[in-house]
Amino acid sequence: MSKARRSNDWGFPRWRGYESAREAAMVRLCDRHGCEEVGNCPAPKAPNSPDRWYFCQQHAAEYNQKWDYFEGLDKAERDGRAKAERSENAGYAEAQHYGWASSGDGSRSADEMRSLELLGLEADADIAAVKKAFRERAKLVHPDVRPGDAEAAKSFQALSLAYEVLKQAEERREWKG
Ligand SMILES: [Zn+2]
């Protein structure tokens, strides 16, 4: 029984079965170090950041007051926490051919956001919309259409890179399931 429960423990971010009898019902635990409460209060990781912590009510209040997630941890805990978060993202980053940074939590990375912007798309655009936007924009600046046009060639390259970023991000999400 304890073995089955361990397999539900993904480490950080900490998702676990809400009750052992109902393993399908997953809840997110509070992101505050050492807290076992349900984390249902989102709080931005930094001003203007789309990334969110999920805290229990008490820790969300504490976080909003102090605005420093690491506060309250001693130095060893703080280093350990920072290291854990780095290594969690490191495997993800190393797997990427071009080494683009990623938020690692399934939300869009800064590179993806820039790529979407270049293609004139919103953050929730799916891969079909990405393909469509890329084709429409790329054909206007394609070297076959604008031979010898350095500006067009640059635009075409930027669009191609943006498309590649988004395509690879989509593939990574599929692997992760
Ligand atoms: Zn908490």
XYZ file of C-alpha atoms and ligand atoms in Angstrom:
178
model
C 0.000 0.000 0.000
C 2.786 2.363 0.874
C 4.427 1.347 -2.383
C 1.376 2.362 -4.409
C 1.265 5.660 -2.611
C 4.912 6.382 -3.335
C 4.294 6.013 -7.061
C 1.803 8.850 -6.785
C 4.423 11.102 -5.292
C 6.015 13.125 -8.034
C 8.216 15.139 -5.734
C 8.020 18.788 -6.672
C 5.591 20.165 -7.778
C 3.894 17.973 -5.246
C 0.883 16.181 -6.633
C -0.580 13.397 -4.588
C -3.759 11.425 -4.205
C -6.334 13.355 -2.277
C -7.396 10.196 -0.501
C -5.644 6.860 -0.906
C -8.989 5.251 -1.774
C -9.594 7.677 -4.630
C -6.316 7.822 -6.449
C -7.857 9.431 -9.529
C -8.655 12.585 -7.595
C -5.367 14.468 -7.578
C -4.824 17.705 -5.777
C -1.898 20.016 -5.712
C -0.254 20.493 -2.354
C 0.861 23.828 -1.003
C 4.225 24.828 -2.528
C 5.496 26.181 0.775
C 8.420 24.052 1.941
C 7.221 21.322 4.300
C 3.496 22.192 4.135
C 1.027 19.343 3.553
C -2.110 21.433 3.042
C -3.969 21.639 -0.253
C -2.478 24.415 -2.390
C -5.451 26.101 -4.022
C -4.393 29.744 -3.801
C -2.336 30.806 -6.824
C 0.274 33.538 -6.300
C 2.556 34.978 -8.997
C 6.199 33.920 -8.593
C 7.312 37.434 -9.516
C 5.542 40.652 -10.457
C 4.186 40.321 -14.009
C 5.220 36.659 -14.174
C 2.757 34.116 -15.608
C 4.301 31.452 -13.330
C 2.365 30.723 -10.164
C 2.971 29.188 -6.806
C 0.030 27.326 -5.334
C -0.269 27.836 -1.627
C -2.714 26.924 1.095
C -4.695 29.871 2.408
C -2.366 30.522 5.313
C 0.797 30.467 3.226
C -0.746 32.492 0.425
C -1.458 35.208 2.982
C 2.063 34.914 4.351
C 3.535 35.016 0.845
C 1.519 38.044 -0.172
C 2.710 39.829 2.933
C 6.385 39.032 2.572
C 6.655 38.571 -1.180
C 9.666 36.326 -0.644
C 9.063 32.645 -0.988
C 12.464 31.694 0.421
C 12.071 33.738 3.549
C 11.766 31.667 6.696
C 14.008 28.911 5.377
C 17.487 28.726 6.848
C 20.418 28.917 4.460
C 20.822 25.148 3.944
C 17.111 24.731 3.224
C 17.162 27.689 0.875
C 20.154 26.348 -1.076
C 18.571 22.907 -1.207
C 15.335 24.334 -2.486
C 17.007 26.450 -5.147
C 19.083 23.463 -6.224
C 16.035 21.205 -6.445
C 14.267 23.698 -8.658
C 17.298 24.114 -10.867
C 17.821 20.384 -11.317
C 14.147 19.892 -12.060
C 14.438 22.293 -14.953
C 17.934 21.172 -15.961
C 16.945 17.800 -17.410
C 14.285 19.560 -19.373
C 16.675 22.174 -20.684
C 19.386 19.683 -21.607
C 16.962 17.637 -23.641
C 16.356 20.612 -25.861
C 18.508 20.744 -28.932
C 18.972 24.492 -28.824
C 19.008 24.858 -25.064
C 16.108 27.240 -24.812
C 15.001 28.095 -21.341
C 11.727 26.697 -20.126
C 9.522 27.290 -17.164
C 9.328 23.490 -16.877
C 5.818 23.428 -15.456
C 3.945 23.064 -18.735
C 3.229 26.733 -19.187
C 4.744 28.697 -22.054
C 8.404 29.634 -21.794
C 9.631 33.134 -22.645
C 10.914 31.813 -25.973
C 7.543 30.320 -26.788
C 5.831 33.593 -25.922
C 8.198 35.531 -28.190
C 7.613 33.008 -30.961
C 3.846 33.285 -30.601
C 4.087 37.043 -30.698
C 6.121 36.875 -33.883
C 3.421 34.710 -35.438
C 0.691 37.049 -34.184
C -0.835 34.391 -31.925
C -2.206 34.279 -28.388
C -0.722 32.150 -25.610
C -3.426 29.497 -25.987
C -2.874 28.947 -29.721
C -2.676 25.247 -30.615
C -0.170 23.640 -32.963
C -2.612 23.784 -35.899
C -2.940 27.567 -35.471
C 0.848 27.803 -35.221
C 1.288 25.901 -38.499
C -1.331 28.023 -40.237
C 0.139 31.321 -39.064
C 3.643 30.201 -39.975
C 2.622 29.192 -43.526
C 0.719 32.420 -44.115
C 3.536 34.636 -42.927
C 6.441 32.604 -44.282
C 5.135 32.518 -47.834
C 5.195 36.333 -47.983
C 8.906 36.464 -47.204
C 10.028 33.147 -48.688
C 13.367 33.373 -50.579
C 11.617 32.008 -53.688
C 9.156 34.905 -53.576
C 11.632 37.604 -52.541
C 14.983 36.568 -54.019
C 17.937 38.741 -52.973
C 15.845 40.555 -50.327
C 17.967 40.482 -47.150
C 15.175 41.852 -44.912
C 12.737 39.246 -46.171
C 15.337 36.512 -45.672
C 15.799 37.662 -42.078
C 12.046 37.620 -41.462
C 11.766 34.189 -43.015
C 14.521 32.910 -40.733
C 12.882 34.420 -37.644
C 9.519 32.871 -38.553
C 11.142 29.495 -39.152
C 12.891 29.621 -35.783
C 9.665 30.632 -34.027
C 7.855 27.740 -35.676
C 10.638 25.335 -34.642
C 10.497 26.553 -31.014
C 6.748 25.999 -30.826
C 6.834 22.663 -32.629
C 9.502 21.297 -30.283
C 7.652 22.602 -27.239
C 4.541 20.786 -28.455
C 6.515 17.558 -28.915
C 7.954 17.815 -25.424
C 4.477 18.230 -23.982
C 3.344 15.110 -25.804
C 6.225 13.078 -24.350
C 5.440 14.291 -20.892
C 1.802 13.263 -21.411
Zn 0.792 25.857 3.160
